[in-house]
Short mmCIF file of C-alpha atoms in Angstrom, two decimals:
data_model
loop_
_atom_site.label_atom_id
_atom_site.label_comp_id
_atom_site.label_asym_id
_atom_site.label_seq_id
_atom_site.Cartn_x
_atom_site.Cartn_y
_atom_site.Cartn_z
CA MET I 250 5.32 61.73 62.34
CA LYS I 251 8.05 59.75 63.54
CA SER I 252 8.70 59.27 67.25
CA ASP I 253 11.31 61.13 69.02
CA ASP I 254 13.49 57.97 69.42
CA THR I 255 13.51 57.60 65.39
CA LEU I 256 13.93 61.07 64.67
CA PRO I 257 17.10 61.47 61.99
CA SER I 258 19.91 62.63 64.04
CA GLY I 259 20.39 66.34 64.75
CA HIS I 260 16.61 66.65 65.49
CA MET I 261 15.60 68.31 68.55
CA LYS I 262 13.82 66.41 71.06
CA ARG I 263 10.30 67.26 72.21
CA GLU I 264 10.96 66.48 75.90
CA ASN I 265 10.28 68.99 78.14
CA PHE I 266 9.01 71.36 75.11
CA VAL I 267 6.00 73.08 76.24
CA SER I 268 3.74 75.26 73.47
CA SER I 269 2.95 78.86 74.02
CA TRP I 270 2.29 80.61 70.94
CA PRO I 271 4.72 83.56 71.45
CA GLY I 272 2.67 86.06 69.69
CA GLU I 273 -0.52 87.95 69.81
CA ILE I 274 -3.48 86.33 68.02
CA VAL I 275 -5.63 88.50 66.37
CA ARG I 276 -9.23 86.93 65.40
CA MET I 277 -11.45 88.64 62.55
CA ASP I 278 -14.66 87.67 61.18
CA SER I 279 -14.33 88.73 57.49
CA VAL I 280 -11.31 89.96 55.64
CA ALA I 281 -10.57 90.42 52.11
CA SER I 282 -7.16 88.44 52.81
CA THR I 283 -5.25 87.48 56.39
CA GLN I 284 -1.92 88.14 54.32
CA GLU I 285 -2.84 91.92 53.63
CA GLU I 286 -4.06 92.19 57.35
CA ALA I 287 -0.75 90.82 58.71
CA LYS I 288 0.96 93.07 56.25
CA LYS I 289 -0.47 96.02 57.75
CA LEU I 290 0.59 94.96 61.19
CA ALA I 291 4.11 93.95 60.38
CA GLU I 292 4.58 97.50 58.54
CA ASN I 293 3.56 99.07 62.01
CA GLY I 294 5.83 97.28 63.83
CA ALA I 295 4.01 94.37 64.89
CA PRO I 296 6.46 91.84 66.56
CA GLU I 297 7.21 88.04 65.38
CA GLY I 298 4.45 85.66 66.23
CA THR I 299 1.84 87.99 65.28
CA ALA I 300 -0.95 85.82 63.88
CA ILE I 301 -4.15 86.89 62.23
CA MET I 302 -6.91 84.57 61.85
CA ALA I 303 -10.06 85.05 59.74
CA GLU I 304 -13.65 82.97 59.89
CA GLU I 305 -13.81 83.57 56.13
CA GLN I 306 -11.74 85.66 53.28
CA THR I 307 -13.34 87.15 50.39
CA GLY I 308 -10.31 87.69 48.61
CA GLY I 309 -8.03 84.89 49.57
CA ARG I 310 -5.01 83.85 47.27
CA GLY I 311 -2.22 81.69 46.71
CA ARG I 312 0.76 81.95 44.82
CA MET I 313 0.95 83.74 41.47
CA GLY I 314 -1.89 85.60 42.50
CA ARG I 315 -4.38 82.66 42.45
CA LYS I 316 -7.62 82.86 44.12
CA TRP I 317 -7.98 80.61 47.06
CA HIS I 318 -11.24 79.64 48.21
CA SER I 319 -12.08 80.49 52.02
CA PRO I 320 -15.70 80.16 53.03
CA ARG I 321 -17.03 80.92 56.36
CA GLY I 322 -16.58 78.63 59.20
CA LYS I 323 -15.10 75.87 57.04
CA GLY I 324 -11.47 76.47 57.27
CA ILE I 325 -8.36 77.66 58.78
CA TRP I 326 -7.20 80.93 57.13
CA MET I 327 -4.28 82.51 59.08
CA SER I 328 -1.13 84.58 58.28
CA LEU I 329 1.86 84.95 60.54
CA VAL I 330 4.55 87.55 60.78
CA LEU I 331 7.90 86.27 60.99
CA ARG I 332 11.09 88.40 61.42
CA PRO I 333 14.00 85.88 60.93
CA ASN I 334 17.57 87.16 60.68
CA LEU I 335 18.29 85.32 57.28
CA PRO I 336 19.33 86.45 53.86
CA LEU I 337 16.21 86.55 51.58
CA SER I 338 17.84 83.74 49.55
CA LEU I 339 17.05 81.49 52.21
CA THR I 340 13.32 82.24 52.84
CA PRO I 341 11.92 79.47 50.60
CA GLN I 342 13.24 77.14 53.53
CA LEU I 343 10.71 78.86 55.64
CA THR I 344 7.74 77.52 53.28
CA LEU I 345 8.93 74.22 53.62
CA LEU I 346 9.30 74.49 57.48
CA ALA I 347 5.69 75.40 57.56
CA GLY I 348 4.69 72.69 55.26
CA VAL I 349 6.34 70.10 57.72
CA ALA I 350 4.35 71.76 60.51
CA VAL I 351 1.03 71.67 58.98
CA CYS I 352 1.29 68.07 57.80
CA THR I 353 2.61 66.86 61.05
CA ALA I 354 -0.21 68.49 62.98
CA ILE I 355 -2.80 67.22 60.32
CA ARG I 356 -1.74 63.82 60.58
CA GLU I 357 -1.73 63.94 64.65
CA VAL I 358 -4.92 65.47 64.81
CA THR I 359 -7.02 63.92 62.44
CA GLY I 360 -5.41 60.74 61.14
CA VAL I 361 -5.62 61.99 57.63
CA PRO I 362 -2.30 60.84 55.40
CA ALA I 363 -1.49 64.17 53.92
CA GLY I 364 1.57 64.62 52.03
CA ILE I 365 3.79 67.50 50.69
CA LYS I 366 4.14 68.32 47.13
CA TRP I 367 7.03 70.74 46.47
CA PRO I 368 6.96 73.31 47.14
CA ASN I 369 3.84 74.47 49.24
CA ASP I 370 0.87 72.52 48.99
CA LEU I 371 -0.46 69.72 51.08
CA LEU I 372 -2.25 66.89 49.17
CA ALA I 373 -4.57 63.97 50.55
CA GLY I 374 -6.29 61.38 48.10
CA GLY I 375 -4.27 63.44 45.24
CA ARG I 376 -6.05 66.74 45.80
CA LYS I 377 -4.95 69.90 47.47
CA ILE I 378 -5.83 70.34 51.02
CA CYS I 379 -3.60 72.97 51.97
CA GLY I 380 -1.76 75.90 50.77
CA ILE I 381 1.18 77.90 52.00
CA LEU I 382 2.11 81.38 50.80
CA LEU I 383 5.27 83.21 52.09
CA GLU I 384 5.85 86.81 50.93
CA SER I 385 9.13 88.72 52.18
CA SER I 386 9.57 92.39 52.61
CA LEU I 387 13.08 94.18 52.33
CA ARG I 388 13.90 97.22 54.05
CA GLU I 389 17.40 99.02 53.17
CA GLY I 390 18.20 95.67 51.02
CA ARG I 391 17.70 93.43 53.82
CA LEU I 392 14.95 91.18 54.89
CA HIS I 393 12.39 93.15 57.17
CA TYR I 394 9.64 90.57 57.76
CA CYS I 395 7.88 87.63 55.88
CA ILE I 396 4.20 86.82 55.95
CA ALA I 397 3.33 83.31 56.14
CA GLY I 398 0.06 82.56 55.09
CA ILE I 399 -1.57 79.04 55.72
CA GLY I 400 -4.99 78.07 54.33
CA ILE I 401 -6.42 74.57 55.41
CA ALA I 402 -9.53 73.24 53.99
CA VAL I 403 -11.01 71.99 57.01
CA ASN I 404 -14.63 71.17 56.89
CA LEU I 405 -15.64 71.89 53.45
CA THR I 406 -18.13 69.29 51.78
CA ARG I 407 -17.78 68.55 48.08
CA GLU I 408 -20.97 71.16 47.64
CA ASP I 409 -18.88 73.87 49.46
CA TYR I 410 -16.28 73.96 46.20
CA PRO I 411 -17.00 75.71 42.99
CA ALA I 412 -17.27 73.26 39.81
CA GLU I 413 -13.70 74.29 38.71
CA LEU I 414 -12.36 73.17 41.93
CA GLN I 415 -14.05 69.95 43.09
CA GLU I 416 -11.61 67.94 41.08
CA VAL I 417 -8.45 69.46 42.46
CA GLY I 418 -9.51 70.27 46.03
CA THR I 419 -10.62 68.39 48.94
CA SER I 420 -11.05 68.70 52.62
CA LEU I 421 -9.97 67.07 55.91
CA LEU I 422 -13.92 66.03 56.49
CA ILE I 423 -14.11 64.60 53.11
CA GLU I 424 -10.81 62.48 53.31
CA GLY I 425 -11.70 61.58 56.91
CA GLY I 426 -14.82 59.76 55.92
CA GLY I 427 -17.14 62.79 56.89
CA ILE I 428 -15.68 63.15 60.50
CA PRO I 429 -16.10 66.98 61.26
CA VAL I 430 -12.46 68.07 62.74
CA ASP I 431 -12.18 70.58 65.72
CA ARG I 432 -10.73 73.73 63.92
CA THR I 433 -9.69 74.94 67.27
CA ARG I 434 -7.72 71.85 68.21
CA LEU I 435 -5.66 71.66 64.65
CA THR I 436 -5.20 75.39 64.65
CA GLU I 437 -3.47 74.87 68.18
CA ALA I 438 -1.54 71.96 66.65
CA VAL I 439 -0.39 73.73 63.83
CA LEU I 440 0.96 76.66 65.73
CA ALA I 441 2.44 74.18 68.28
CA GLU I 442 4.51 72.60 65.38
CA LEU I 443 5.63 75.93 63.81
CA GLU I 444 6.87 77.27 67.24
CA PHE I 445 8.71 73.85 67.63
CA LEU I 446 10.18 73.59 64.09
CA TYR I 447 10.97 77.36 63.96
CA ILE I 448 12.97 77.31 67.23
CA GLN I 449 15.06 74.16 65.69
CA TYR I 450 15.61 75.92 62.50
CA ILE I 451 17.01 78.88 64.40
CA GLU I 452 19.33 76.74 66.54
CA GLN I 453 20.37 73.98 64.00
CA GLY I 454 19.59 75.08 60.54
CA PHE I 455 17.72 73.58 57.92
CA ARG I 456 18.99 70.22 57.84
CA PRO I 457 16.79 68.84 60.21
CA ILE I 458 13.59 70.37 58.46
CA ARG I 459 15.21 69.16 55.21
CA GLU I 460 15.09 65.50 56.50
CA LEU I 461 11.36 65.70 57.61
CA TRP I 462 10.25 67.30 54.46
CA GLU I 463 11.70 64.58 52.50
CA SER I 464 10.24 62.05 54.77
CA MET I 465 6.33 63.51 54.07
CA SER I 466 6.88 64.54 50.42
CA VAL I 467 4.46 63.04 47.89
CA THR I 468 6.95 64.35 45.30
CA LEU I 469 10.33 62.41 45.69
CA GLY I 470 10.73 59.51 43.51
CA ARG I 471 8.08 60.88 41.11
CA GLN I 472 8.34 61.86 37.43
CA VAL I 473 7.66 65.40 37.25
CA CYS I 474 7.18 68.35 34.65
CA VAL I 475 8.70 71.50 35.95
CA ASN I 476 7.63 75.04 34.72
CA THR I 477 10.08 77.77 35.60
CA PRO I 478 10.68 81.09 33.91
CA GLN I 479 13.72 79.39 31.81
CA GLY I 480 11.15 76.79 30.27
CA ARG I 481 9.57 73.36 30.82
CA THR I 482 11.34 70.08 31.45
CA GLU I 483 10.62 66.73 32.53
CA ALA I 484 12.84 65.09 35.31
CA THR I 485 12.54 62.84 38.53
CA ALA I 486 12.49 64.56 41.88
CA VAL I 487 15.23 63.07 43.94
CA GLY I 488 15.27 65.55 47.15
CA LEU I 489 16.05 68.79 48.49
CA ASP I 490 19.49 70.64 48.34
CA ASP I 491 20.87 72.87 51.11
CA ASN I 492 18.82 75.92 50.00
CA GLY I 493 15.43 74.26 49.71
CA GLY I 494 15.37 73.79 45.97
CA LEU I 495 14.14 70.64 44.24
CA ARG I 496 16.61 68.31 42.96
CA LEU I 497 16.19 66.81 39.88
CA ARG I 498 17.74 64.07 37.66
CA ASN I 499 17.29 64.09 34.15
CA SER I 500 17.31 61.42 31.47
CA ALA I 501 21.13 61.63 31.46
CA GLY I 502 21.27 61.33 34.95
CA GLU I 503 22.44 64.87 35.55
CA ILE I 504 21.33 66.44 38.82
CA THR I 505 19.98 69.93 38.72
CA SER I 506 18.18 72.04 41.32
CA VAL I 507 15.31 74.57 40.80
CA LEU I 508 14.39 77.03 43.68
CA SER I 509 11.03 78.34 42.29
CA GLY I 510 8.48 77.39 39.75
CA GLU I 511 5.50 75.10 39.06
CA ILE I 512 5.50 71.27 39.16
CA GLU I 513 3.25 68.79 37.89
CA MET I 514 3.37 65.00 38.88
CA ILE I 515 3.46 62.80 35.87
#
C-alpha cells in the first residue's frame, strides 16, 4: 500500500488513527455458513460492526451459490453486519471497499502481492486467494442491513484443496513459500483496514476507495470476457465508474459500464 505521503488526493491520513473494531466479535467453532449466522443476528437487531468468525464452514458459499471451501483452522471465515445509510444501488461499492481492505492487510502482513479481480476476488499467482460476498436486506423498500462475507485461504496446503480447485485456488501459505501466517494478526489487520476505509467512505464518499481499488487491480488494462444477463462480450477493462461498475472499452472505442456479472481475463 502507498504511504500516507503518496496517497491520492482526498484520502484520509492515518495519523492518530487508532483501530478498535467497534462491534462484538462472535467466535464459533463449526457453522454451516457465517453469512447465515450473521443474518440471524442482524434480523434480531445486532448493531453495525457485529462480526461472526468460525474455525470451519461446512456449507460456505460464494457468489451465485457456489460452494466455498472452508476447512478447519486453515483460513479466515467471517461475516460482518453493516448498516450503512445508502441507497441499494450503491451497495456494490462496499464489496470494492472490502476488497481494498483485505488486499491491503494481506500485503502488509504477509508480503504476498495480492491483487483484486473485479468485482470480489483477490488473486495471487493468478489463482484465487480470497472471495468477498455482499448480501443486502431491504425493509419497507429501504436498505436494512448488509452482510459482508470474507473468506481468506490462509494456511491451506495444495493437498487441502479438492482436485477440482487445485488449479484455481491458492493460499497465503503456498504463495508465501510455505511460511505459515498468523491468522489472528491477519484478522486484526483486516478489521483495522475495514474500519479505517469504512469511516473514510462514510465521510468522503467513493472516490478515495475507487482510486485505491484501481491501484490494486489485476483487471484494469486487460482484455476481458464479460458474462452478464444481457449476454457475453469482449472488451478492455479501463477503470471504475462513480457507482463501482467496471468501465469497458470495446473494439470501436466506445465506453460502457457493467455493475454486475462474471469476467474472465483473456
